[in-house]
Amino acid sequence: MTSRTSILPPFRPELLYYAEVDSTNDEARRLLDAGRAGHGTAVMAGFQRQGKGQMGQYWKGQAEANLYLSLVLKPEIRAGDQFLLNRLVTLACLDCLRPHLPEIRLKWPNDLYFRGKKLGGILIENSLQGEMVSWSIVGTGININQKDFGSLTAATSLFLETGRELPVQKLALELLAALQRRFGSPAKATEIIREYHENMLFFGNRTTFEQQGRLFQGTVKGTDEWGRLLVDESGTLHRFGVKEIRWII
């Protein structure tokens, strides 16, 4: 694993705003493929028609109320170390949001949770060239001012939790600044892993999971170098990939 977190050349964000796109990640990919985006290009939209979530799911949200942002990066990292990028991005999101919600936590692998409700999510799409990551598109969707989520009772927003509307573009700039700080940090990878684990929902505690229809309880022990979830079930340590287990919260 990369020993230090300086896995990116310095970057100065170039923020591109769209009133509406299908997906900020897809728009960032189109710009990159067309040679119109580079290291530090950020795509922000007022509304996403088909915002991406994990495992092919869509990220749905209200227009002009939430933060939809995708950042193009050229990391200097091996393919086997991809989850270090995930850890840094997640911690940067916590850095940005914690002044507003001190109790915010991450739910493995890349959701942002506050008191049992989902506030946002992260989707990182990497392009590989041999053993190296050639380009990454870091997508973030964070509920800011949305007041109604309909039947999605497990969703929340900064407004619903604080009672204050916040300027979305200002938060976008704060998030980009937090990403710059995290990627410029001289901290060792072991320190980043420790901090990531300390901010995990249920870290060190027992909770309920579902695996292929089987419900079981286990203690969350953290993640391994590949980003797999470590769960201790009655003295047996299991390693689960993203599609292999489901939290019961």
Coordinates of N, CA and C in Angstrom, one line a residue:
M1 N 0.8 -1.2 0.0 CA 0.0 0.0 0.0 C 0.9 1.2 0.0
T2 N 0.4 2.3 -0.7 CA 1.1 3.5 -0.7 C 1.3 4.0 0.8
S3 N 2.6 4.4 1.1 CA 2.9 4.7 2.5 C 2.4 6.0 3.0
R4 N 2.2 7.0 2.0 CA 1.8 8.3 2.4 C 0.6 8.8 1.6
T5 N -0.1 9.8 2.0 CA -1.3 10.2 1.3 C -1.0 11.2 0.2
S6 N 0.2 11.6 -0.1 CA 0.4 12.5 -1.2 C 0.5 11.7 -2.5
I7 N -0.7 11.2 -2.9 CA -0.9 10.4 -4.1 C -1.3 11.2 -5.3
L8 N -1.4 12.5 -5.1 CA -1.9 13.3 -6.2 C -0.9 14.5 -6.4
P9 N -0.7 14.9 -7.7 CA 0.0 16.2 -7.9 C -0.9 17.3 -7.4
P10 N -0.4 18.4 -7.0 CA -1.2 19.5 -6.6 C -2.2 19.9 -7.7
F11 N -3.4 20.3 -7.3 CA -4.4 20.7 -8.3 C -5.2 21.9 -7.8
R12 N -5.6 22.7 -8.8 CA -6.4 23.9 -8.5 C -7.7 23.6 -9.2
P13 N -8.8 23.5 -8.4 CA -10.1 23.1 -9.0 C -10.6 24.1 -10.0
E14 N -11.1 23.6 -11.1 CA -11.9 24.4 -12.1 C -13.3 24.0 -12.1
L15 N -14.2 24.8 -11.5 CA -15.6 24.4 -11.3 C -16.4 24.8 -12.5
L16 N -17.1 23.8 -13.1 CA -18.0 24.0 -14.2 C -19.4 23.7 -13.7
Y17 N -20.3 24.7 -13.9 CA -21.7 24.5 -13.4 C -22.7 24.3 -14.5
Y18 N -23.6 23.3 -14.3 CA -24.6 23.0 -15.3 C -26.0 23.1 -14.5
A19 N -27.0 23.6 -15.2 CA -28.3 23.7 -14.5 C -28.8 22.2 -14.4
E20 N -28.6 21.4 -15.4 CA -29.1 20.0 -15.4 C -28.2 19.1 -16.2
V21 N -27.9 17.9 -15.7 CA -27.2 16.9 -16.5 C -27.9 15.6 -16.2
D22 N -27.5 14.5 -17.0 CA -27.9 13.2 -16.6 C -27.2 12.7 -15.4
S23 N -25.9 12.9 -15.3 CA -25.1 12.5 -14.2 C -23.8 13.3 -14.2
T24 N -23.4 13.9 -13.1 CA -22.2 14.7 -13.1 C -21.0 13.8 -13.4
N25 N -21.0 12.5 -12.9 CA -19.9 11.6 -13.2 C -19.9 11.3 -14.7
D26 N -21.0 11.1 -15.4 CA -21.0 10.9 -16.8 C -20.6 12.1 -17.6
E27 N -21.0 13.3 -17.2 CA -20.5 14.5 -17.9 C -19.0 14.7 -17.7
A28 N -18.5 14.4 -16.5 CA -17.1 14.5 -16.3 C -16.3 13.5 -17.2
R29 N -16.9 12.3 -17.4 CA -16.3 11.3 -18.2 C -16.3 11.8 -19.7
R30 N -17.4 12.4 -20.1 CA -17.5 12.9 -21.5 C -16.4 14.0 -21.7
L31 N -16.3 14.9 -20.8 CA -15.3 16.0 -20.9 C -13.9 15.4 -20.9
L32 N -13.7 14.4 -20.1 CA -12.3 13.8 -20.0 C -12.0 13.1 -21.4
D33 N -13.0 12.3 -21.9 CA -12.7 11.6 -23.1 C -12.5 12.6 -24.3
A34 N -13.2 13.8 -24.2 CA -13.1 14.7 -25.3 C -11.8 15.6 -25.1
G35 N -11.0 15.4 -24.1 CA -9.9 16.2 -23.9 C -10.2 17.6 -23.3
R36 N -11.4 17.8 -22.7 CA -11.8 19.1 -22.2 C -11.8 19.1 -20.7
A37 N -11.3 18.1 -20.1 CA -11.2 18.1 -18.6 C -9.8 17.5 -18.3
G38 N -9.3 18.0 -17.1 CA -8.0 17.6 -16.7 C -8.0 17.4 -15.2
H39 N -6.8 17.3 -14.6 CA -6.7 17.1 -13.2 C -7.2 18.3 -12.4
G40 N -8.3 18.1 -11.7 CA -8.9 19.2 -11.0 C -10.1 19.8 -11.5
T41 N -10.6 19.3 -12.7 CA -11.9 19.8 -13.3 C -13.0 19.2 -12.4
A42 N -13.9 20.1 -12.0 CA -15.0 19.7 -11.2 C -16.3 20.1 -11.9
V43 N -17.2 19.1 -12.0 CA -18.5 19.3 -12.6 C -19.6 19.3 -11.6
M44 N -20.4 20.4 -11.5 CA -21.4 20.6 -10.5 C -22.7 20.8 -11.3
A45 N -23.8 20.3 -10.8 CA -25.1 20.4 -11.4 C -26.2 20.8 -10.4
G46 N -27.1 21.6 -10.9 CA -28.3 21.9 -10.1 C -29.2 20.8 -9.9
F47 N -29.2 19.9 -11.0 CA -30.1 18.7 -10.9 C -29.5 17.6 -11.8
Q48 N -29.6 16.4 -11.3 CA -29.2 15.2 -12.0 C -30.5 14.4 -12.4
R49 N -30.6 14.1 -13.6 CA -31.8 13.2 -14.1 C -31.5 11.8 -13.7
Q50 N -30.2 11.3 -13.8 CA -29.9 9.9 -13.5 C -28.6 9.9 -12.7
G51 N -28.6 10.5 -11.5 CA -27.5 10.5 -10.7 C -27.1 9.1 -10.3
K52 N -25.8 8.8 -10.2 CA -25.4 7.4 -10.0 C -25.2 7.1 -8.5
G53 N -25.5 5.9 -8.1 CA -25.2 5.4 -6.8 C -24.5 4.1 -6.9
Q54 N -24.2 3.5 -5.8 CA -23.5 2.2 -5.8 C -24.3 1.1 -6.4
M55 N -23.6 0.2 -7.1 CA -24.1 -1.0 -7.6 C -25.3 -0.8 -8.6
G56 N -25.1 0.3 -9.5 CA -26.0 0.6 -10.5 C -27.3 1.3 -10.1
Q57 N -27.4 1.7 -8.8 CA -28.6 2.4 -8.4 C -28.5 3.8 -8.7
Y58 N -29.7 4.5 -8.8 CA -29.7 5.9 -9.1 C -29.8 6.7 -7.8
W59 N -29.2 7.9 -7.9 CA -29.2 8.8 -6.7 C -30.2 9.9 -7.1
K60 N -31.3 9.9 -6.4 CA -32.4 10.8 -6.7 C -32.4 12.0 -5.7
G61 N -32.7 13.2 -6.2 CA -32.8 14.3 -5.3 C -33.5 15.5 -6.0
Q62 N -33.8 16.5 -5.2 CA -34.6 17.7 -5.6 C -33.6 18.6 -6.4
A63 N -34.2 19.3 -7.4 CA -33.4 20.3 -8.1 C -33.0 21.5 -7.3
E64 N -31.8 21.9 -7.5 CA -31.2 23.1 -6.8 C -31.2 23.1 -5.3
A65 N -31.4 21.9 -4.7 CA -31.4 21.8 -3.3 C -30.2 21.1 -2.7
N66 N -29.5 20.3 -3.5 CA -28.5 19.5 -3.0 C -27.2 19.7 -3.7
L67 N -26.1 19.1 -3.2 CA -24.8 19.2 -3.8 C -24.6 17.9 -4.7
Y68 N -24.4 18.2 -6.0 CA -24.1 17.1 -7.0 C -22.8 17.5 -7.6
L69 N -21.7 16.8 -7.3 CA -20.4 17.3 -7.7 C -19.5 16.1 -8.1
S70 N -18.8 16.2 -9.2 CA -17.8 15.2 -9.6 C -16.5 15.9 -10.0
L71 N -15.4 15.3 -9.4 CA -14.1 15.9 -9.6 C -13.2 14.9 -10.3
V72 N -12.6 15.4 -11.4 CA -11.6 14.6 -12.2 C -10.2 14.7 -11.5
L73 N -9.6 13.6 -11.3 CA -8.3 13.6 -10.7 C -7.4 12.6 -11.4
K74 N -6.1 12.9 -11.4 CA -5.1 12.0 -12.0 C -4.2 11.5 -10.9
P75 N -4.6 10.4 -10.2 CA -3.8 10.0 -9.0 C -2.5 9.3 -9.4
E76 N -1.6 9.3 -8.5 CA -0.3 8.5 -8.7 C -0.4 7.3 -7.7
I77 N -1.2 6.3 -8.1 CA -1.5 5.2 -7.2 C -1.7 3.9 -8.0
R78 N -1.3 2.8 -7.4 CA -1.4 1.5 -8.0 C -2.8 1.1 -7.9
A79 N -3.2 0.2 -8.8 CA -4.6 -0.3 -8.9 C -5.0 -1.0 -7.5
G80 N -4.0 -1.7 -6.9 CA -4.3 -2.4 -5.7 C -4.5 -1.5 -4.5
D81 N -4.2 -0.2 -4.7 CA -4.3 0.8 -3.6 C -5.5 1.7 -3.7
Q82 N -6.5 1.3 -4.6 CA -7.6 2.2 -4.9 C -8.4 2.6 -3.7
F83 N -8.5 1.8 -2.7 CA -9.4 2.1 -1.6 C -8.8 3.3 -0.7
L84 N -7.5 3.5 -0.8 CA -6.9 4.6 -0.1 C -7.5 5.9 -0.6
L85 N -7.8 6.0 -2.0 CA -8.5 7.2 -2.5 C -9.8 7.3 -1.9
N86 N -10.6 6.2 -1.8 CA -11.9 6.2 -1.2 C -11.8 6.8 0.3
R87 N -10.8 6.3 1.0 CA -10.7 6.8 2.4 C -10.5 8.3 2.5
L88 N -9.6 8.8 1.6 CA -9.3 10.2 1.7 C -10.5 11.1 1.3
V89 N -11.2 10.6 0.3 CA -12.4 11.4 -0.2 C -13.5 11.4 0.9
T90 N -13.7 10.2 1.5 CA -14.7 10.2 2.6 C -14.3 11.1 3.7
L91 N -13.1 11.1 4.1 CA -12.6 11.9 5.3 C -12.7 13.4 4.9
A92 N -12.5 13.7 3.6 CA -12.6 15.1 3.2 C -14.1 15.6 3.3
C93 N -15.0 14.7 2.9 CA -16.5 15.0 3.1 C -16.8 15.2 4.5
L94 N -16.3 14.4 5.4 CA -16.5 14.6 6.9 C -16.0 15.9 7.3
D95 N -14.8 16.2 6.9 CA -14.2 17.5 7.2 C -15.1 18.7 6.9
C96 N -15.7 18.6 5.7 CA -16.5 19.7 5.2 C -17.9 19.7 6.0
L97 N -18.4 18.6 6.3 CA -19.8 18.6 6.9 C -19.8 18.6 8.4
R98 N -18.7 18.2 9.1 CA -18.7 18.1 10.5 C -18.9 19.5 11.2
P99 N -18.5 20.6 10.7 CA -18.8 21.9 11.4 C -20.4 22.1 11.5
H100 N -21.1 21.5 10.6 CA -22.6 21.6 10.7 C -23.2 20.5 11.4
L101 N -22.7 19.3 11.3 CA -23.2 18.1 12.0 C -22.0 17.3 12.6
P102 N -21.7 17.6 13.9 CA -20.5 17.0 14.5 C -20.6 15.5 14.6
E103 N -21.8 14.9 14.7 CA -22.0 13.5 14.9 C -22.0 12.7 13.6
I104 N -21.7 13.3 12.4 CA -21.8 12.6 11.2 C -20.8 11.5 11.1
R105 N -21.2 10.4 10.5 CA -20.3 9.2 10.4 C -20.3 8.7 9.0
L106 N -19.4 7.8 8.7 CA -19.4 7.1 7.4 C -19.9 5.7 7.6
K107 N -20.7 5.2 6.6 CA -21.2 3.9 6.6 C -20.5 3.2 5.5
W108 N -19.7 2.2 5.8 CA -18.9 1.4 4.8 C -19.8 1.0 3.6
P109 N -19.4 1.2 2.3 CA -18.1 1.7 2.0 C -18.0 3.2 1.8
N110 N -19.1 3.8 1.5 CA -18.9 5.3 1.2 C -20.2 6.1 1.3
D111 N -21.0 5.8 2.3 CA -22.2 6.6 2.6 C -21.9 7.5 3.8
L112 N -22.6 8.6 3.8 CA -22.5 9.6 4.9 C -23.8 9.5 5.7
Y113 N -23.7 9.2 7.0 CA -24.9 9.0 7.9 C -24.9 9.9 9.1
F114 N -26.1 10.3 9.4 CA -26.2 11.1 10.6 C -27.4 10.5 11.4
R115 N -27.1 10.0 12.6 CA -28.1 9.5 13.5 C -29.0 8.5 12.8
G116 N -28.4 7.6 12.1 CA -29.2 6.5 11.4 C -29.8 6.8 10.1
K117 N -29.6 8.0 9.6 CA -30.2 8.4 8.3 C -29.1 8.8 7.3
K118 N -29.4 8.5 6.1 CA -28.4 8.8 5.0 C -28.4 10.3 4.6
L119 N -27.3 10.9 4.7 CA -27.1 12.3 4.3 C -26.5 12.4 2.9
G120 N -25.7 11.5 2.5 CA -25.1 11.6 1.2 C -24.3 10.3 0.9
G121 N -23.7 10.3 -0.3 CA -22.9 9.2 -0.8 C -21.8 9.6 -1.7
I122 N -20.9 8.7 -1.9 CA -19.7 8.9 -2.8 C -19.6 7.8 -3.8
L123 N -19.3 8.1 -5.0 CA -19.1 7.1 -6.0 C -17.8 7.5 -6.8
I124 N -16.8 6.6 -6.7 CA -15.5 6.8 -7.3 C -15.4 5.8 -8.5
E125 N -15.2 6.4 -9.7 CA -15.0 5.5 -10.9 C -13.5 5.7 -11.4
N126 N -12.8 4.6 -11.4 CA -11.4 4.6 -11.7 C -11.2 4.0 -13.1
S127 N -10.2 4.6 -13.8 CA -9.7 4.0 -15.1 C -8.3 3.5 -14.9
L128 N -8.1 2.3 -15.3 CA -6.8 1.6 -15.1 C -6.0 1.6 -16.3
Q129 N -4.7 1.7 -16.2 CA -3.7 1.5 -17.2 C -2.6 0.6 -16.7
G130 N -2.7 -0.6 -17.1 CA -1.7 -1.6 -16.5 C -2.0 -1.7 -15.0
E131 N -1.0 -1.5 -14.2 CA -1.1 -1.7 -12.8 C -1.4 -0.3 -12.1
M132 N -1.6 0.7 -12.8 CA -1.8 2.0 -12.3 C -3.2 2.5 -12.5
V133 N -3.7 3.4 -11.6 CA -4.9 4.2 -11.9 C -4.5 5.4 -12.7
S134 N -5.1 5.5 -13.9 CA -4.8 6.6 -14.8 C -5.6 7.8 -14.5
W135 N -6.9 7.6 -14.3 CA -7.8 8.7 -14.0 C -8.8 8.3 -13.0
S136 N -9.3 9.2 -12.2 CA -10.4 8.9 -11.3 C -11.5 10.0 -11.4
I137 N -12.7 9.6 -11.3 CA -13.8 10.6 -11.2 C -14.5 10.4 -9.9
V138 N -14.4 11.4 -9.1 CA -14.9 11.3 -7.7 C -16.2 12.0 -7.6
G139 N -17.3 11.2 -7.5 CA -18.7 11.8 -7.5 C -19.2 11.9 -6.0
T140 N -19.8 13.0 -5.7 CA -20.4 13.2 -4.4 C -21.8 13.7 -4.5
G141 N -22.7 13.1 -3.8 CA -24.1 13.6 -3.7 C -24.4 13.8 -2.2
I142 N -24.7 15.0 -1.9 CA -25.0 15.4 -0.4 C -26.3 16.2 -0.4
N143 N -27.2 15.7 0.5 CA -28.5 16.4 0.7 C -28.2 17.6 1.5
I144 N -28.5 18.8 0.9 CA -28.3 20.1 1.6 C -29.6 20.7 2.1
N145 N -30.4 21.2 1.2 CA -31.6 22.0 1.6 C -32.9 21.2 1.3
Q146 N -32.9 20.0 0.9 CA -34.1 19.3 0.6 C -34.9 19.1 1.9
K147 N -36.2 19.3 1.7 CA -37.1 19.3 2.9 C -38.0 18.1 2.9
D148 N -38.2 17.4 1.8 CA -39.1 16.3 1.8 C -38.5 15.2 0.9
F149 N -38.4 14.0 1.5 CA -37.9 12.8 0.7 C -39.0 11.8 0.5
G150 N -40.2 12.2 0.6 CA -41.3 11.2 0.3 C -41.3 10.0 1.1
S151 N -41.3 8.8 0.4 CA -41.2 7.5 1.1 C -39.9 7.1 1.6
L152 N -38.8 7.9 1.3 CA -37.5 7.6 1.7 C -37.3 8.1 3.2
T153 N -37.8 7.3 4.1 CA -37.8 7.7 5.5 C -36.4 7.6 6.1
A154 N -35.4 6.9 5.4 CA -34.1 6.8 6.0 C -33.2 7.9 5.4
A155 N -33.7 8.9 4.7 CA -32.9 10.0 4.1 C -33.0 11.2 4.9
T156 N -32.0 12.0 5.0 CA -32.1 13.3 5.7 C -31.2 14.4 4.9
S157 N -31.3 15.6 5.4 CA -30.5 16.7 4.8 C -29.9 17.6 5.9
L158 N -29.0 18.4 5.5 CA -28.5 19.4 6.5 C -29.6 20.3 7.0
F159 N -30.5 20.7 6.1 CA -31.6 21.6 6.5 C -32.5 20.9 7.6
L160 N -32.9 19.6 7.3 CA -33.7 18.9 8.2 C -33.1 18.7 9.6
E161 N -31.8 18.6 9.6 CA -31.1 18.4 10.9 C -30.7 19.6 11.6
T162 N -30.5 20.7 10.9 CA -30.0 22.0 11.5 C -31.1 23.1 11.5
G163 N -32.1 23.0 10.6 CA -33.1 24.0 10.5 C -32.6 25.2 9.7
R164 N -31.5 25.1 9.1 CA -30.9 26.3 8.3 C -30.7 25.9 6.9
E165 N -31.0 26.8 6.0 CA -30.7 26.6 4.6 C -29.2 27.1 4.4
L166 N -28.5 26.3 3.6 CA -27.1 26.7 3.4 C -26.8 26.8 1.9
P167 N -25.9 27.8 1.5 CA -25.6 28.0 0.1 C -24.9 26.8 -0.5
V168 N -25.5 26.1 -1.5 CA -24.9 24.9 -2.0 C -23.5 25.1 -2.7
Q169 N -23.4 26.2 -3.5 CA -22.1 26.5 -4.1 C -21.0 26.7 -3.1
K170 N -21.3 27.4 -2.1 CA -20.3 27.7 -1.0 C -19.8 26.3 -0.4
L171 N -20.8 25.4 -0.2 CA -20.4 24.1 0.3 C -19.6 23.3 -0.7
A172 N -19.9 23.5 -2.0 CA -19.1 22.8 -3.0 C -17.6 23.3 -3.0
L173 N -17.4 24.6 -2.8 CA -16.1 25.2 -2.7 C -15.4 24.7 -1.5
E174 N -16.1 24.6 -0.4 CA -15.5 24.1 0.9 C -15.1 22.6 0.8
L175 N -15.9 21.8 0.0 CA -15.6 20.4 -0.2 C -14.3 20.3 -1.0
L176 N -14.2 21.1 -2.1 CA -13.1 21.1 -2.9 C -11.8 21.5 -2.1
A177 N -11.9 22.5 -1.3 CA -10.8 22.9 -0.4 C -10.4 21.7 0.5
A178 N -11.4 21.0 1.1 CA -11.2 19.9 2.0 C -10.4 18.8 1.3
L179 N -10.8 18.5 0.0 CA -10.1 17.5 -0.8 C -8.7 17.9 -1.0
Q180 N -8.5 19.2 -1.4 CA -7.1 19.7 -1.6 C -6.3 19.4 -0.3
R181 N -6.8 19.8 0.9 CA -6.1 19.6 2.1 C -5.8 18.1 2.4
R182 N -6.8 17.3 2.2 CA -6.6 15.9 2.5 C -5.5 15.2 1.5
F183 N -5.6 15.6 0.3 CA -4.6 15.0 -0.6 C -3.2 15.6 -0.5
G184 N -3.1 16.8 0.1 CA -1.8 17.4 0.3 C -1.2 17.1 1.7
S185 N -2.0 16.3 2.5 CA -1.5 16.0 3.8 C -0.3 15.0 3.8
P186 N 0.7 15.2 4.7 CA 1.8 14.3 4.7 C 1.6 13.1 5.6
A187 N 0.3 12.9 6.1 CA 0.0 11.8 7.0 C 0.3 10.4 6.3
K188 N 0.7 9.5 7.1 CA 1.0 8.1 6.6 C -0.4 7.4 6.4
A189 N -0.3 6.4 5.5 CA -1.5 5.7 5.2 C -2.1 5.0 6.4
T190 N -1.2 4.5 7.3 CA -1.7 3.9 8.5 C -2.5 4.9 9.4
E191 N -2.2 6.1 9.4 CA -2.9 7.1 10.1 C -4.3 7.4 9.5
I192 N -4.3 7.4 8.1 CA -5.6 7.6 7.4 C -6.5 6.4 7.7
I193 N -6.0 5.2 7.6 CA -6.8 4.0 7.9 C -7.4 4.1 9.3
R194 N -6.5 4.5 10.3 CA -7.0 4.6 11.7 C -8.1 5.6 11.8
E195 N -8.0 6.8 11.1 CA -9.0 7.8 11.2 C -10.3 7.4 10.5
Y196 N -10.1 6.7 9.4 CA -11.3 6.2 8.6 C -12.1 5.2 9.5
H197 N -11.4 4.3 10.2 CA -12.0 3.3 11.1 C -12.7 4.0 12.3
E198 N -12.1 5.0 12.8 CA -12.6 5.7 14.0 C -13.9 6.4 13.6
N199 N -14.1 6.8 12.4 CA -15.3 7.5 11.9 C -16.3 6.6 11.3
M200 N -16.1 5.2 11.3 CA -17.0 4.3 10.8 C -18.2 4.1 11.7
L201 N -19.4 4.0 11.1 CA -20.6 3.6 11.8 C -20.4 2.2 12.4
F202 N -20.7 2.0 13.7 CA -20.6 0.7 14.4 C -19.2 0.2 14.5
F203 N -18.2 1.0 14.3 CA -16.8 0.4 14.5 C -16.6 0.0 15.9
G204 N -16.2 -1.3 16.1 CA -16.0 -1.9 17.4 C -17.2 -2.4 18.1
N205 N -18.4 -2.3 17.4 CA -19.7 -2.6 18.0 C -20.4 -3.7 17.2
R206 N -21.3 -4.4 17.8 CA -22.0 -5.5 17.2 C -23.3 -4.9 16.5
T207 N -23.6 -5.4 15.3 CA -24.8 -5.0 14.6 C -25.2 -6.2 13.8
T208 N -26.3 -6.0 13.1 CA -26.9 -7.1 12.3 C -26.7 -6.9 10.8
F209 N -26.4 -8.0 10.2 CA -26.1 -8.0 8.7 C -27.0 -9.1 8.1
E210 N -27.1 -9.0 6.7 CA -27.8 -10.0 5.9 C -26.8 -10.4 4.8
Q211 N -26.7 -11.7 4.7 CA -25.8 -12.3 3.6 C -26.6 -13.4 3.0
Q212 N -27.0 -13.2 1.7 CA -27.7 -14.2 0.9 C -28.9 -14.8 1.7
G213 N -29.6 -13.9 2.4 CA -30.8 -14.3 3.1 C -30.6 -14.7 4.5
R214 N -29.3 -14.8 4.9 CA -29.0 -15.2 6.3 C -28.7 -14.0 7.1
L215 N -29.5 -13.8 8.3 CA -29.3 -12.8 9.2 C -28.3 -13.2 10.3
F216 N -27.3 -12.4 10.6 CA -26.4 -12.7 11.6 C -25.9 -11.4 12.3
Q217 N -25.4 -11.6 13.5 CA -24.8 -10.4 14.2 C -23.3 -10.6 14.2
G218 N -22.6 -9.5 14.1 CA -21.1 -9.5 14.1 C -20.6 -8.1 14.6
T219 N -19.4 -8.1 15.0 CA -18.7 -6.9 15.5 C -17.9 -6.3 14.3
V220 N -18.1 -5.1 14.0 CA -17.3 -4.4 12.9 C -15.9 -4.1 13.4
K221 N -14.9 -4.7 12.7 CA -13.5 -4.6 13.1 C -12.7 -3.6 12.2
G222 N -13.4 -3.1 11.1 CA -12.7 -2.1 10.3 C -12.7 -2.6 8.8
T223 N -11.7 -2.3 8.1 CA -11.5 -2.7 6.7 C -10.1 -3.2 6.4
D224 N -10.0 -4.0 5.4 CA -8.6 -4.5 5.1 C -8.0 -3.6 4.0
E225 N -6.8 -3.9 3.5 CA -6.1 -3.1 2.5 C -6.9 -2.9 1.2
W226 N -7.8 -3.9 0.9 CA -8.6 -3.9 -0.3 C -9.9 -3.2 -0.1
G227 N -10.2 -2.7 1.1 CA -11.4 -2.0 1.4 C -12.6 -2.9 1.7
R228 N -12.3 -4.2 1.9 CA -13.3 -5.2 2.4 C -13.7 -5.0 3.8
L229 N -14.9 -5.1 4.2 CA -15.4 -5.0 5.5 C -15.0 -6.2 6.4
L230 N -14.4 -5.9 7.5 CA -14.0 -7.0 8.5 C -15.1 -7.1 9.6
V231 N -15.7 -8.3 9.7 CA -16.7 -8.5 10.7 C -16.4 -9.8 11.4
D232 N -16.4 -9.7 12.8 CA -16.1 -10.8 13.6 C -17.5 -11.4 14.0
E233 N -17.7 -12.7 13.6 CA -18.9 -13.4 14.0 C -18.5 -14.5 14.9
S234 N -18.7 -14.3 16.2 CA -18.5 -15.4 17.2 C -17.1 -15.9 17.1
G235 N -16.1 -15.0 16.9 CA -14.7 -15.4 16.9 C -14.1 -15.7 15.5
T236 N -14.9 -15.7 14.5 CA -14.5 -15.9 13.1 C -14.5 -14.6 12.4
L237 N -13.3 -14.2 11.8 CA -13.2 -13.0 11.1 C -13.6 -13.2 9.6
H238 N -14.6 -12.5 9.2 CA -15.0 -12.5 7.8 C -14.6 -11.2 7.1
R239 N -14.4 -11.4 5.8 CA -14.0 -10.2 4.9 C -15.1 -10.2 3.8
F240 N -15.8 -9.1 3.7 CA -16.9 -8.9 2.8 C -16.7 -7.8 1.8
G241 N -16.9 -8.1 0.5 CA -16.9 -7.1 -0.5 C -18.2 -6.3 -0.5
V242 N -18.3 -5.3 -1.4 CA -19.4 -4.4 -1.4 C -20.7 -5.1 -1.7
K243 N -20.8 -6.1 -2.6 CA -22.0 -6.7 -3.0 C -22.3 -8.0 -2.2
E244 N -21.5 -8.3 -1.2 CA -21.6 -9.6 -0.5 C -22.4 -9.5 0.8
I245 N -22.7 -8.3 1.3 CA -23.3 -8.2 2.6 C -24.2 -6.9 2.6
R246 N -25.2 -6.9 3.5 CA -26.1 -5.8 3.6 C -26.3 -5.5 5.1
W247 N -26.2 -4.2 5.4 CA -26.4 -3.7 6.7 C -27.9 -3.8 7.1
I248 N -28.2 -4.2 8.3 CA -29.6 -4.0 8.8 C -29.6 -3.0 9.9
I249 N -30.0 -1.8 9.5 CA -29.9 -0.6 10.4 C -31.3 -0.2 10.9

